Coordinates of C-alpha atoms and ligand atoms in Angstrom, one line a residue:
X9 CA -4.6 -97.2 51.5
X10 CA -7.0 -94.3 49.6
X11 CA -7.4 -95.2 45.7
X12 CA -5.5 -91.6 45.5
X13 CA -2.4 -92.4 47.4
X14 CA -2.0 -95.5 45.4
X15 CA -2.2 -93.5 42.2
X16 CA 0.3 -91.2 44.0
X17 CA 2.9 -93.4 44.9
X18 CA 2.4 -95.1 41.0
X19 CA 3.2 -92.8 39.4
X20 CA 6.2 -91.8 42.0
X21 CA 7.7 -95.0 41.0
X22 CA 7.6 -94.5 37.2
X23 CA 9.6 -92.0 37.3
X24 CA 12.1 -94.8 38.9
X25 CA 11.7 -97.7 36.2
X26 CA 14.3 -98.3 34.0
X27 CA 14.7 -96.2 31.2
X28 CA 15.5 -97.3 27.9
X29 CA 19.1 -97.0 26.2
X30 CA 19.5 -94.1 23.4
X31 CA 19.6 -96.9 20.7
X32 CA 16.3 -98.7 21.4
X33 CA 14.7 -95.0 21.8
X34 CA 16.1 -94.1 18.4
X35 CA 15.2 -97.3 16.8
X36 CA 11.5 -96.4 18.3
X37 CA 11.3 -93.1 16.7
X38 CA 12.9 -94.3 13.4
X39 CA 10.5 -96.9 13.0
X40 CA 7.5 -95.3 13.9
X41 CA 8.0 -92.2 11.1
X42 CA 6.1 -93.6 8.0
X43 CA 9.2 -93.6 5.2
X44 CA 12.1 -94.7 7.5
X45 CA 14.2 -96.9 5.3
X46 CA 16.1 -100.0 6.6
X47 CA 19.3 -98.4 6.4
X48 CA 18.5 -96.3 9.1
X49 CA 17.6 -98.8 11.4
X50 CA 20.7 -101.0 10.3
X51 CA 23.1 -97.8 10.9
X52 CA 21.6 -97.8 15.2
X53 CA 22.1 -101.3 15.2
X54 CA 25.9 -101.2 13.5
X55 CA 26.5 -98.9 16.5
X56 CA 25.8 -101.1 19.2
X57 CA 27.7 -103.7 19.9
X58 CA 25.7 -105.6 22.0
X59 CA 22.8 -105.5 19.8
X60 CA 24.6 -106.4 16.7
X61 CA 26.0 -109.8 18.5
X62 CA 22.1 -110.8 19.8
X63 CA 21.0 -110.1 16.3
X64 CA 23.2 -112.2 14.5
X65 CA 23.0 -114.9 17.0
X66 CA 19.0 -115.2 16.6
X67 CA 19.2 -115.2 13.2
X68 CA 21.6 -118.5 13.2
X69 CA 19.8 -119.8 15.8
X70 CA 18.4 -123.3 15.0
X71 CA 14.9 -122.4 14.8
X72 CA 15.6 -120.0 11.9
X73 CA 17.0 -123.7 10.6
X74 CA 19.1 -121.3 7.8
X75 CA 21.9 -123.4 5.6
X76 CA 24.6 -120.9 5.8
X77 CA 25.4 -118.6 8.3
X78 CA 24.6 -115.2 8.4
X79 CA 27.5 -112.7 9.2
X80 CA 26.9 -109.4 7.9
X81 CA 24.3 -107.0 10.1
X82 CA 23.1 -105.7 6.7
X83 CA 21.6 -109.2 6.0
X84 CA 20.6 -110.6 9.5
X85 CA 18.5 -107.5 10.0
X86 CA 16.7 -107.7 6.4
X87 CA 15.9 -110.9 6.7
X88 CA 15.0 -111.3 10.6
X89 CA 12.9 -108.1 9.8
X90 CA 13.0 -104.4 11.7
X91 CA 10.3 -105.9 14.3
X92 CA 12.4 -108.7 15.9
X93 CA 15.3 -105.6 16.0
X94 CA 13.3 -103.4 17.9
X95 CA 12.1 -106.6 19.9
X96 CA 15.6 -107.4 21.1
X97 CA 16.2 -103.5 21.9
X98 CA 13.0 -103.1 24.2
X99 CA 13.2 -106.1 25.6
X100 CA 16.8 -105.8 26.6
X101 CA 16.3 -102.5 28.3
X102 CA 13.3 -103.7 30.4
X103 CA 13.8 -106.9 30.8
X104 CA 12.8 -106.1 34.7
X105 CA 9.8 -104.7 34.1
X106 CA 8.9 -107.5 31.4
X107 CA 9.6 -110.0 34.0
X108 CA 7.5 -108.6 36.8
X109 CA 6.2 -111.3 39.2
X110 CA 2.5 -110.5 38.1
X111 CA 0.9 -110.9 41.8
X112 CA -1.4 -108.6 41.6
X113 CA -3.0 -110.8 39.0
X114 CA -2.7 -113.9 40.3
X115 CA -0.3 -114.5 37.4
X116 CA 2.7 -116.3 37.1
X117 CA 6.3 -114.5 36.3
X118 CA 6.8 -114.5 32.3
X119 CA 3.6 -114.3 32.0
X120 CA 3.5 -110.4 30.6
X121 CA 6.6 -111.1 28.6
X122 CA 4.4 -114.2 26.6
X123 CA 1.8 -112.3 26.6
X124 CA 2.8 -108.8 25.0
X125 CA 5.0 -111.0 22.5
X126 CA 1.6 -113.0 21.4
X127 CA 0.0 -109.9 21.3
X128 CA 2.8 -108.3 19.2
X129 CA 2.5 -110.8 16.7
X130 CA -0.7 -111.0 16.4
X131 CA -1.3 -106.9 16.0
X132 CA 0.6 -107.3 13.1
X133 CA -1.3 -109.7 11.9
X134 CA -4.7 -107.6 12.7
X135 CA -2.7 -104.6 10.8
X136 CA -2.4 -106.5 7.5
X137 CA -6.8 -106.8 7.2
X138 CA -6.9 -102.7 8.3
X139 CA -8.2 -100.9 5.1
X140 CA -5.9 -97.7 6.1
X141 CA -2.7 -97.4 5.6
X142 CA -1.0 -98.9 9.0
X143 CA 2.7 -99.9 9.2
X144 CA 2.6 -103.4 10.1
X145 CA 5.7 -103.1 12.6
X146 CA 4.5 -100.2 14.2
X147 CA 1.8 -102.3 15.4
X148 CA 4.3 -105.1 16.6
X149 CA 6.0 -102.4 18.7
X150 CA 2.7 -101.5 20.0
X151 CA 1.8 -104.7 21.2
X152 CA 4.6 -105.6 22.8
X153 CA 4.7 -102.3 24.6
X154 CA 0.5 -102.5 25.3
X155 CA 0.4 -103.9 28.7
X156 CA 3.7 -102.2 30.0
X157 CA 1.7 -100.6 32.9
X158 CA 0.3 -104.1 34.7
X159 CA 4.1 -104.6 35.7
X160 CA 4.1 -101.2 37.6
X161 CA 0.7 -101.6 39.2
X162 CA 0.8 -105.1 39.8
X163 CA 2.7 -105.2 43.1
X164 CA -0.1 -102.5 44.3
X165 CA -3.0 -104.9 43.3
X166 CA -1.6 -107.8 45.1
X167 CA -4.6 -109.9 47.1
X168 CA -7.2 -108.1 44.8
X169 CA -7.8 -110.5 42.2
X170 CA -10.4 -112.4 43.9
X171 CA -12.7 -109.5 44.5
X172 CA -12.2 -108.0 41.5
X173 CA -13.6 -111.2 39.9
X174 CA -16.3 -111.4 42.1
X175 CA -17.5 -107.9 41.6
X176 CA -17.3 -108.3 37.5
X177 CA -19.5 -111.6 38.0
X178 CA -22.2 -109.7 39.8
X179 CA -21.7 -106.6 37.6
X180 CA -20.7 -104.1 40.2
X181 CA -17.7 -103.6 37.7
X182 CA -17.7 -103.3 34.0
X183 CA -14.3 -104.5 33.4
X184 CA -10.9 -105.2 35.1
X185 CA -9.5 -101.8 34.0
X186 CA -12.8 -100.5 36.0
X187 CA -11.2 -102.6 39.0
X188 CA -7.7 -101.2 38.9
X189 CA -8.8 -97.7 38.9
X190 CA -11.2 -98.1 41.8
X191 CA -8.5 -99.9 44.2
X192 CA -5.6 -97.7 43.2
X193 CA -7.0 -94.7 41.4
X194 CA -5.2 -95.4 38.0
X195 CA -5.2 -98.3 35.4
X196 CA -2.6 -100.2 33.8
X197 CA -3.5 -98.5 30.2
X198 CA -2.9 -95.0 32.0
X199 CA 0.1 -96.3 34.2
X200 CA 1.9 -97.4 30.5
X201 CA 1.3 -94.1 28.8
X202 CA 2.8 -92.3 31.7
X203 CA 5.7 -94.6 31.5
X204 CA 5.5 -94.2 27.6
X205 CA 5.9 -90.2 28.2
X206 CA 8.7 -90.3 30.5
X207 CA 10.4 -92.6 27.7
X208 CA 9.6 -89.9 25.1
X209 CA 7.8 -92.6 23.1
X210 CA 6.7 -91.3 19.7
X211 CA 2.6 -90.0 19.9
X212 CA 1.2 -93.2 18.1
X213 CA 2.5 -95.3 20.6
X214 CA 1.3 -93.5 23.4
X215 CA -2.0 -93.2 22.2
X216 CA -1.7 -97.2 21.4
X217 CA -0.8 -98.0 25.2
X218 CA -3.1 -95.4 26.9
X219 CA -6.1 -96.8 24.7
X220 CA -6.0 -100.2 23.8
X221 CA -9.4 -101.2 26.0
X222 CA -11.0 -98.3 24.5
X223 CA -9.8 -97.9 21.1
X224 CA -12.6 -95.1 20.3
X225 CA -11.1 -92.8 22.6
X226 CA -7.9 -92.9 20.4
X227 CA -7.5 -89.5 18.0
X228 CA -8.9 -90.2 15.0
X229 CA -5.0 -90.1 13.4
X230 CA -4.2 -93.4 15.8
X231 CA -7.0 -95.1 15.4
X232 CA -6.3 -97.6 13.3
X233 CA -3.0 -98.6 15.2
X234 CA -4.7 -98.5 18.5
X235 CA -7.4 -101.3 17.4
X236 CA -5.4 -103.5 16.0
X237 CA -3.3 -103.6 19.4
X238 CA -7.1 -103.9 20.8
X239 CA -7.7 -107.1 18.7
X240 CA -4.2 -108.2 18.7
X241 CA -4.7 -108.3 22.5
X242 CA -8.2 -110.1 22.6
X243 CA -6.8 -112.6 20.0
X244 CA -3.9 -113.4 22.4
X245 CA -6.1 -113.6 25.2
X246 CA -8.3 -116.2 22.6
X247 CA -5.3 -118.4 22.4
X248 CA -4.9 -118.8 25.9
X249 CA -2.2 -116.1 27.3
X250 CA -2.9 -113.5 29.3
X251 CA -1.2 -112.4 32.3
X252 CA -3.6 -113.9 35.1
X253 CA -6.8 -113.1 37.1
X254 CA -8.3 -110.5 34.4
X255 CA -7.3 -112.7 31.2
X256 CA -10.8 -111.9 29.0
X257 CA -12.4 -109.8 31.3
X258 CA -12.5 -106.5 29.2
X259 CA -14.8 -105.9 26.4
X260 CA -14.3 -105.8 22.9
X261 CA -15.1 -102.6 21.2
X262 CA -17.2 -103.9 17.8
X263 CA -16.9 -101.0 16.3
X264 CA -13.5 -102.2 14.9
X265 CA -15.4 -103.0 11.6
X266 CA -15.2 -99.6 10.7
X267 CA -11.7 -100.6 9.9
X268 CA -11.2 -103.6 9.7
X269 CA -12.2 -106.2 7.3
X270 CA -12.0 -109.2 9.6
X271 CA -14.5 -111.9 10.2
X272 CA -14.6 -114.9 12.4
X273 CA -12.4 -116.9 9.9
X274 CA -9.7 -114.8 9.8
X275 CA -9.5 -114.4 13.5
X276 CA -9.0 -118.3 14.2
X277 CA -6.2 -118.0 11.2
X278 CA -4.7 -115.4 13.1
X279 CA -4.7 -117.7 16.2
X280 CA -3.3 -120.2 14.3
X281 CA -0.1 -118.0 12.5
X282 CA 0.4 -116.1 15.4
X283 CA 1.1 -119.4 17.8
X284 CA 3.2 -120.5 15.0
X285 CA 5.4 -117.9 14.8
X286 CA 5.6 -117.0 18.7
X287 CA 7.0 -120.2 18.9
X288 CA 9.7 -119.3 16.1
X289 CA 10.4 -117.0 18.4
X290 CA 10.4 -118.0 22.0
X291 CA 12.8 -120.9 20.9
X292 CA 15.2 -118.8 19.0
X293 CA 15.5 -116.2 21.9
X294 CA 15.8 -119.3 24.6
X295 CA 19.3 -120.4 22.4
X296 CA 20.3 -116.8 23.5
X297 CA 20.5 -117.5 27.1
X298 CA 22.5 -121.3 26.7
Ligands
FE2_27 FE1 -4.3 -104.3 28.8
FE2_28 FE1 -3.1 -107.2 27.1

């Protein structure tokens, strides 16, 4: 098929992926406004049901190893943090799409699930050495959100991997996102921000997923969000988990010194926290499913 029918027929489908409930849409938009307040985001999650029980499950799960069990939504959500709220809410609505098959990158299934939450993680870890202001949180949302658009392109890719690799080893392509838009006419960065517009995801977040391999594109107000998802990304690709076939194969754009204080040090300590907590995590929301 043309590059341009591909593209097409992508962006047909997005318009068919799930879309996310009111709740974790308000939660976004709460969260992403500089002076939200906590009592905001505990008033969407009071009003959902289902959301208040998987919040107060994961904070008594055993890897939160807490003496006394937490019962009041007030409490669970203060001390599990706004992040791990919004968490549950995105990744509750699409759960599909986080749990793509990823094919088309020679990757196994969970794969983009581990890897946006690694990348979440350790974006908000990036955040904390920015010398801007940045909202820590924001930049968790951003990661996990980041690589939204390989699970609606991935079936599209499938059987291209090996090329792809080829062609970057002989430098007939730059990078993987140079790949994706030469098979199918459209990337997986542009693929998420189209998604990310039909969700009516606040601008920041947008810009976050539609730039995060080329952070200096980002307007100058999202900036500083959009490289710490750039880093955040490249640091969970460090620690070993990326999504398949083009793990590492996208440059890093140095020019993230302009804001960020961050030298070689810090970046292995991020490794380190980051797997820490990620497994924190990954065990608390597997005593979910028993
Ligand atoms: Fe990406
Ligand atoms: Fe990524």
């Amino acid at each position: 098929m043309e590059p341009t029918t591909d593209r097409k027929a992508i962006i047909e489908a997005i318009q068919k992926a799930p879309m996310l409930s009111p709740n974790a849409s308000r939660l976004l938009q709460v969260t992403s406004t500089r002076d939200h307040d906590m009592a905001e985001v505990i008033g969407i999650v009071k009003t959902d049901a289902h959301l208040t029980a998987r919040v107060l499950k994961i904070v008594n799960s055993a890897a939160f190893g807490l003496l006394y069990e937490i019962t009041s939504i007030e409490r669970a959500v203060n001390y599990l943090g706004e992040r791990m709220v919004v968490g549950l809410a995105i990744g509750d609505c699409a759960a599909q799409l986080f749990q793509k098959p990823m094919e088309g990158y020679d990757g196994a299934k969970g794969s983009l699930w581990q890897h946006d939450l690694l990348t979440a993680i350790a974006s908000r870890e990036v955040a904390a050495y920015c010398t801007e202001p940045l909202n820590r949180d924001l930049a968790f949302t951003a990661g996990l959100l980041h690589d939204i658009g390989k699970a609606l392109i991935s079936d599209f890719l499938k059987g291209t991997a090996p090329g792809m690799l080829r062609e970057i080893e002989d430098s007939l392509l730059n990078d993987y996102v140079e790949g994706e838009r030469e098979a199918l006419g459209i990337d997986h960065p542009e693929a998420g921000a189209v998604l990310a517009d039909a969700w009516k995801l606040p601008p920041a977040l947008i810009s976050a997923i539609r730039h995060h391999h080329a952070p200096r594109n980002a307007a100058a107000e999202h900036q500083a969000l959009t490289y710490a998802v750039h880093l955040g990304d490249i640091v969970a690709m460090m620690a070993g988990c990326g999504t398949g076939a083009d793990t590492l194969r996208y440059h890093m754009d140095d020019s993230y010194t302009r804001l960020f204080t961050l030298d070689q040090d810090s970046l292995y300590g991020i490794i380190l926290t980051a797997n820490e907590e990620f497994e924190k995590i990954t065990t608390s929301i597997a005593e979910l499913k028993e």
